[in-house]
Amino acid sequence: MGPAQPVASAHTPPGPQTLQYRFDGPQDAPVLVIGPSLGTTWHMWDRQIPELSQHWRVFRFDLPGHGGAPAHPATAVGELSDRLLATLDSLGVQRFGYAGCSIGGAIGADLALRHPHRVAALALVAASPRFGSADEFRQRGVIVRTNGLEPMARSAPEHWFTPGFAAAQAAIVEWAVQMVRTTDPGCYIAACEALAAFDIRSELGRIGVPTLVLVGAEDRITGPAEARTLVAGIPDARLALVPGASHLAPVEQPAAVTDLLLTHFSTSWQDTLAAIPVPGSGPALSAPVLPLAEIAPATAAPEAAAAGRRDPYDPGMRVRREVLGDAHVDQVMAGSDDFTGEFQELVTRYAWGETWTREGLDRRARSCVTLTALVTSGHLEGFAPHVRAALRNGLTPAEIKEVLLQTAVYCGIPAAGAAFAIAQSVIQEETTPRP
């Protein structure tokens, strides 16, 4: 998986607002930008470069902290998109085609939504309008913060490749494991946060650029179901299903992926801004697909609690879900009725919308205060979800232990002992990698 051909140019960014990149191909050719998956480097596209660089000037980039890039974490997909555009702006690249895998696909979709005049054609590889659940990615961050990247490295081959390929290609499997091991943990965690917050299901209809949605037939992370949801929602999208491939289809089936990208960008490239709203005339790469589920429209915001004042309910619910997790909040809200519903609204608006959203303390500090307050008051029935919240907010198990030792001195050993028992169980559950 070494470099496919001599590097035309490779550069490390001068600051935190740009990305490490490299060019391959003729300097006067149109630019094709290619984005990597989480935990990989630009080398995941090595086997596409010889052919793609005959037609385009291929621009590849590394995510922060990946592939030796400077470790400047980005916690939102939009922030990664902005850094990419800043890098391209510094090079004088205004219009480009874009292909990206997984989080690289999320960056491409974000560019097509926020900067449609920059994107000439789009390919989303192993992508999704929403990557699993926010809880899943936040727990992945907890595991990495506690155990380092070794659990992610060990599980990468089974998530990225089909079993047959992994068994037959020991060198590529080892290359994949080493890519993850050499990633900066803080940047990996930040990217997990970015994927946890990414959700464009209600915005797919605004992607106006011709789009190829490419997915491995055996991808268990962002598989054919997610691909069909993208195709159903994007007005000018075509589906390409790659047999014998899992999540990293460009590595596992390089020839098939290269051919599909060549066909798509050769036939769907839009050269003028005026062409953006016009459906592409290129041949379909698959039969039309039907949506698996109807994509819900964006919900209307609640009425303001007082004229001229922002209603804190929506930001409160957002923070409540980010801190406590979707599963916990869904369970609480499902259990509310006419008798308790208004109390849950009060909690969401004032505990979460008015207090947890304040800038005076960061979430780590608020978790320390909350854990201490729950031990002091003896309200341990709410302690477990706030231990999970503390882990999501960036506290390590060692730091939670220090908080509880401090409470033992000032709040009493029996209360702290009960809290230790609860915290021990939660930490073991949250920091143990799942199969």
XYZ file of C-alpha atoms in Angstrom:
435
model
C 0.000 0.000 0.000
C 2.945 2.363 -0.533
C 2.771 5.406 -2.791
C 1.254 4.516 -6.164
C 3.496 6.880 -8.131
C 5.990 9.685 -7.517
C 4.452 12.445 -5.451
C 3.937 15.668 -7.374
C 3.867 17.628 -4.137
C 3.101 17.007 -0.487
C 2.752 19.635 2.211
C 2.192 19.921 5.933
C -0.173 22.786 6.839
C 1.297 25.952 8.317
C -1.400 26.274 10.981
C -4.457 24.725 12.639
C -6.958 26.049 10.068
C -5.615 24.081 7.104
C -4.972 20.408 6.309
C -1.988 18.304 5.321
C -2.276 17.494 1.615
C -0.609 16.120 -1.491
C -1.140 16.477 -5.253
C -0.800 13.864 -7.979
C -1.333 14.435 -11.689
C -0.884 17.203 -14.267
C -0.788 20.739 -12.925
C -3.168 22.037 -15.601
C -5.872 19.367 -15.109
C -9.140 19.939 -13.226
C -8.796 19.234 -9.517
C -10.379 16.124 -7.970
C -10.371 16.157 -4.158
C -10.380 12.795 -2.363
C -11.144 12.454 1.343
C -10.192 9.598 3.718
C -12.121 7.562 6.261
C -11.749 7.892 10.029
C -8.555 6.190 11.201
C -6.990 6.066 7.721
C -4.606 8.272 5.758
C -4.561 9.453 2.167
C -2.834 6.169 1.309
C -6.200 4.373 1.399
C -6.639 5.798 -2.144
C -3.206 4.778 -3.473
C -4.573 2.164 -5.845
C -6.929 4.642 -7.522
C -4.254 7.280 -8.194
C -2.495 5.887 -11.302
C -5.685 6.053 -13.397
C -7.408 9.038 -11.783
C -4.277 11.180 -12.102
C -4.274 10.661 -15.868
C -7.460 12.752 -16.076
C -7.391 15.015 -13.010
C -4.993 16.747 -10.669
C -5.799 14.646 -7.619
C -5.716 16.407 -4.269
C -5.640 14.155 -1.207
C -5.669 15.268 2.419
C -5.229 13.791 5.868
C -7.581 14.387 8.755
C -6.033 16.195 11.751
C -3.727 13.887 13.696
C -3.843 11.215 10.971
C -0.856 10.194 8.867
C 1.513 12.408 10.802
C -0.615 15.531 10.279
C -0.506 18.106 13.095
C -2.879 17.256 15.936
C -5.394 20.108 15.822
C -8.699 18.389 16.735
C -11.919 19.310 14.920
C -15.195 18.339 16.617
C -17.576 19.136 13.725
C -17.771 17.991 10.115
C -18.331 21.616 9.103
C -15.058 22.573 10.768
C -13.217 19.957 8.710
C -14.932 21.274 5.564
C -13.878 24.819 6.423
C -10.256 23.734 6.907
C -10.341 21.919 3.574
C -11.693 24.999 1.793
C -9.101 27.204 3.492
C -6.385 24.872 2.194
C -7.816 24.877 -1.331
C -8.262 28.658 -1.234
C -4.592 29.060 -0.338
C -3.745 27.065 -3.468
C -6.103 28.988 -5.746
C -8.443 26.012 -6.268
C -11.990 27.290 -6.628
C -13.957 24.507 -8.295
C -13.345 20.789 -7.926
C -14.838 17.331 -8.002
C -15.029 15.553 -4.667
C -14.978 11.903 -3.588
C -14.833 10.890 0.073
C -15.097 7.736 2.153
C -17.074 7.598 5.422
C -16.267 10.825 7.317
C -14.652 11.963 4.071
C -18.063 11.478 2.460
C -19.679 13.518 5.238
C -17.263 16.353 4.426
C -18.254 16.150 0.757
C -21.962 16.244 1.556
C -21.414 19.233 3.835
C -19.531 21.040 1.061
C -22.332 20.332 -1.414
C -24.873 21.743 1.047
C -22.982 24.847 2.227
C -20.766 25.614 -0.787
C -22.562 24.173 -3.845
C -20.776 26.561 -6.235
C -17.445 24.914 -5.370
C -18.379 21.278 -6.082
C -18.498 20.123 -9.730
C -19.471 16.504 -9.018
C -19.717 14.376 -5.887
C -19.043 10.753 -4.937
C -20.042 9.481 -1.489
C -18.268 6.225 -0.614
C -19.384 4.165 2.411
C -21.279 7.234 3.602
C -24.535 7.922 5.405
C -26.771 10.906 6.177
C -26.335 9.903 9.833
C -23.589 7.580 11.021
C -25.169 5.196 13.511
C -26.186 6.790 16.782
C -24.610 9.655 18.682
C -24.340 7.375 21.728
C -22.278 4.867 19.750
C -19.669 7.402 18.670
C -19.494 9.103 22.048
C -18.891 5.747 23.711
C -16.153 5.077 21.177
C -14.566 8.323 22.366
C -14.838 7.122 25.985
C -13.120 3.844 25.085
C -10.257 5.625 23.298
C -9.831 8.152 26.115
C -9.589 5.286 28.623
C -7.744 2.577 26.676
C -6.012 4.403 23.853
C -6.438 3.429 20.197
C -5.415 -0.206 20.549
C -9.048 -1.494 20.786
C -9.937 0.441 17.614
C -6.806 -0.822 15.858
C -7.524 -4.466 16.732
C -11.113 -4.250 15.481
C -10.323 -2.299 12.288
C -9.775 -5.315 9.968
C -13.126 -6.947 10.753
C -14.944 -3.623 10.335
C -13.148 -2.537 7.169
C -12.707 -5.760 5.165
C -14.593 -8.926 4.310
C -13.356 -12.022 6.198
C -11.915 -13.608 3.054
C -9.909 -10.535 2.149
C -8.624 -10.098 5.704
C -7.490 -13.741 5.795
C -5.736 -13.569 2.428
C -4.124 -10.118 2.719
C -2.106 -10.147 5.934
C 0.133 -7.253 4.832
C -2.805 -4.955 4.110
C -4.453 -5.915 7.406
C -1.267 -4.998 9.282
C -1.068 -1.728 7.334
C -4.646 -0.930 8.410
C -3.915 -1.687 12.061
C -0.803 0.501 12.031
C -2.703 3.409 10.469
C -5.083 3.442 13.422
C -2.340 2.932 16.017
C -0.404 5.943 14.734
C -3.417 8.288 14.794
C -3.512 10.966 17.486
C -6.102 9.826 20.104
C -7.410 13.341 20.754
C -8.055 13.923 17.051
C -9.715 10.508 16.736
C -12.020 11.331 19.659
C -12.824 14.729 18.129
C -13.710 13.055 14.821
C -16.031 10.702 16.718
C -17.726 13.780 18.200
C -18.080 15.198 14.695
C -19.752 12.020 13.445
C -21.982 11.870 16.544
C -23.354 15.317 15.715
C -23.633 14.793 11.943
C -27.216 14.432 10.674
C -28.310 15.710 7.243
C -31.332 13.455 6.728
C -33.697 16.401 6.383
C -31.318 18.282 4.038
C -30.570 15.670 1.365
C -32.989 17.275 -1.087
C -30.799 20.391 -1.179
C -27.784 18.557 -2.611
C -28.000 19.707 -6.220
C -24.797 18.285 -7.655
C -24.664 14.950 -9.570
C -23.824 12.348 -6.963
C -22.514 8.797 -7.069
C -23.327 6.787 -3.936
C -20.877 3.883 -3.803
C -20.997 1.154 -1.167
C -19.527 -2.281 -0.564
C -22.191 -4.971 -0.710
C -20.896 -6.427 2.567
C -20.337 -3.152 4.436
C -21.727 -3.588 7.971
C -20.929 -0.033 9.111
C -22.556 2.130 6.442
C -24.088 -0.484 4.202
C -26.534 -0.667 1.306
C -29.453 0.507 3.463
C -27.723 3.805 4.251
C -26.673 4.134 0.608
C -30.260 3.734 -0.578
C -31.396 6.398 1.872
C -28.868 8.791 0.322
C -29.999 7.931 -3.204
C -33.659 8.341 -2.257
C -33.049 11.785 -0.781
C -30.557 13.357 -3.222
C -32.375 14.476 -6.401
C -29.612 13.527 -8.854
C -27.975 10.472 -7.319
C -27.040 7.030 -8.630
C -26.222 3.906 -6.667
C -23.198 1.664 -7.246
C -23.047 -1.547 -5.209
C -19.592 -3.170 -5.184
C -19.653 -6.962 -4.682
C -17.014 -8.546 -2.467
C -16.261 -5.360 -0.562
C -16.843 -4.067 2.945
C -16.273 -0.562 4.356
C -12.953 0.259 2.667
C -14.089 -0.696 -0.829
C -11.339 1.406 -2.513
C -8.747 -0.854 -0.840
C -10.587 -4.155 -1.163
C -11.899 -3.768 -4.739
C -9.651 -1.084 -6.232
C -10.326 -1.773 -9.919
C -14.107 -1.692 -9.561
C -14.056 1.483 -7.478
C -11.645 3.191 -9.885
C -13.843 2.361 -12.881
C -16.948 3.691 -11.150
C -15.220 6.934 -10.181
C -13.833 7.401 -13.694
C -17.282 6.901 -15.218
C -19.017 9.198 -12.775
C -16.620 12.133 -12.892
C -16.152 11.845 -16.667
C -19.878 12.024 -17.366
C -21.256 14.172 -14.526
C -18.696 16.958 -14.085
C -20.435 20.353 -14.158
C -18.175 23.094 -15.458
C -20.313 26.156 -14.820
C -22.099 27.568 -11.824
C -25.300 27.861 -13.842
C -25.289 24.096 -14.333
C -25.623 23.309 -10.633
C -29.442 22.958 -10.531
C -29.591 20.974 -13.785
C -29.885 17.165 -13.384
C -26.903 15.290 -14.752
C -27.242 13.565 -18.112
C -24.738 10.782 -17.456
C -25.848 7.155 -17.634
C -27.274 5.630 -14.481
C -24.902 3.261 -12.763
C -27.727 1.171 -11.354
C -31.448 0.726 -11.588
C -33.469 3.280 -9.636
C -33.884 2.366 -5.996
C -36.813 2.939 -3.702
C -36.323 4.583 -0.318
C -36.216 2.218 2.625
C -37.935 4.761 4.809
C -39.448 8.158 4.384
C -37.101 10.922 5.454
C -38.853 13.079 8.017
C -38.961 16.830 7.408
C -37.350 19.173 9.858
C -39.572 19.800 12.846
C -40.780 23.269 13.650
C -39.154 24.974 16.621
C -41.289 25.408 19.751
C -42.861 28.806 20.260
C -40.709 31.209 22.223
C -41.392 31.238 25.920
C -41.461 35.010 25.866
C -41.576 37.540 23.037
C -38.096 38.482 21.869
C -36.381 35.843 24.020
C -34.875 32.621 22.760
C -36.761 29.548 23.896
C -34.159 27.404 25.706
C -36.027 24.130 25.022
C -34.288 23.143 21.754
C -30.729 23.941 22.883
C -31.567 22.308 26.218
C -32.749 19.114 24.538
C -29.670 19.090 22.313
C -27.296 19.411 25.288
C -29.333 16.926 27.350
C -28.927 14.345 24.599
C -25.239 15.096 24.091
C -24.505 14.764 27.809
C -26.826 11.938 28.905
C -27.124 10.087 25.598
C -30.036 9.472 23.262
C -30.945 6.134 24.837
C -31.377 7.608 28.322
C -33.285 10.685 27.143
C -35.522 8.623 24.854
C -36.389 6.334 27.778
C -37.209 9.270 30.045
C -39.295 11.051 27.432
C -41.140 7.862 26.466
C -42.105 7.385 30.106
C -43.571 10.887 30.454
C -47.321 11.435 30.220
C -49.864 14.185 30.839
C -48.893 14.196 34.504
C -45.078 14.317 34.111
C -44.668 15.853 30.663
C -44.573 19.456 31.834
C -41.966 18.558 34.454
C -39.739 17.112 31.717
C -40.176 20.312 29.716
C -39.160 22.325 32.788
C -36.057 20.167 33.278
C -35.111 20.466 29.611
C -35.611 24.221 29.481
C -34.055 25.315 32.756
C -31.653 22.612 33.943
C -30.285 21.961 30.454
C -31.260 24.973 28.341
C -30.475 27.640 30.933
C -27.735 26.089 33.089
C -25.795 23.437 31.147
C -25.557 25.773 28.137
C -23.844 28.557 30.109
C -20.254 29.330 29.145
C -18.911 29.973 32.660
C -17.896 26.318 33.161
C -17.016 23.676 30.606
C -18.834 20.349 30.627
C -16.023 18.558 32.435
C -16.327 20.973 35.362
C -20.119 20.740 35.357
C -19.874 16.959 35.527
C -17.549 17.205 38.553
C -20.010 19.523 40.298
C -22.986 17.322 39.413
C -21.378 14.103 40.663
C -20.446 15.801 43.922
C -23.918 17.267 44.365
C -25.624 13.921 43.781
C -23.409 12.208 46.378
C -23.925 15.044 48.863
C -27.698 15.034 48.505
C -27.931 11.251 48.537
C -29.764 11.221 45.179
C -27.853 8.235 43.849
C -30.789 7.085 41.732
C -29.550 9.608 39.156
C -25.856 8.883 39.661
C -25.280 6.231 36.960
C -26.407 8.342 33.984
C -24.251 11.208 35.208
C -21.201 8.930 35.481
C -21.817 8.044 31.821
C -22.228 11.743 31.107
C -18.941 12.535 32.861
C -17.126 10.004 30.680
C -18.691 11.514 27.535
C -17.764 14.991 28.740
C -14.090 14.051 28.864
C -13.447 12.892 32.431
C -11.313 9.772 32.717
C -12.064 6.983 35.197
C -9.054 8.182 37.242
C -10.532 11.691 37.445
C -13.946 10.367 38.478
C -12.186 8.393 41.216
C -10.545 11.598 42.470
C -13.924 13.369 42.565
C -15.384 10.554 44.665
C -12.380 10.470 47.020
C -12.882 14.189 47.569
C -16.582 13.680 48.297
C -15.711 10.940 50.792
C -13.813 13.481 52.876
C -16.412 16.239 52.761
C -19.686 14.363 52.261
C -19.169 11.120 54.169
C -17.679 7.703 53.526
C -21.001 5.782 53.324
C -22.376 8.053 50.578
C -19.100 7.986 48.655
C -18.864 4.205 49.054
C -22.275 3.713 47.468
C -21.288 6.089 44.698
C -18.035 4.166 44.096
C -20.000 0.950 43.609
C -22.282 2.540 41.026
C -19.435 4.304 39.245
C -17.326 1.132 39.096
C -20.112 -0.746 37.334
C -20.819 2.051 34.861
C -17.150 2.639 34.040
C -16.557 -1.056 33.413
C -19.542 -1.164 31.059
C -18.715 2.058 29.205
C -14.975 1.519 28.762
C -15.061 -2.128 27.667
C -14.875 -2.399 23.866
C -17.954 -4.070 22.415
C -17.660 -6.937 19.941
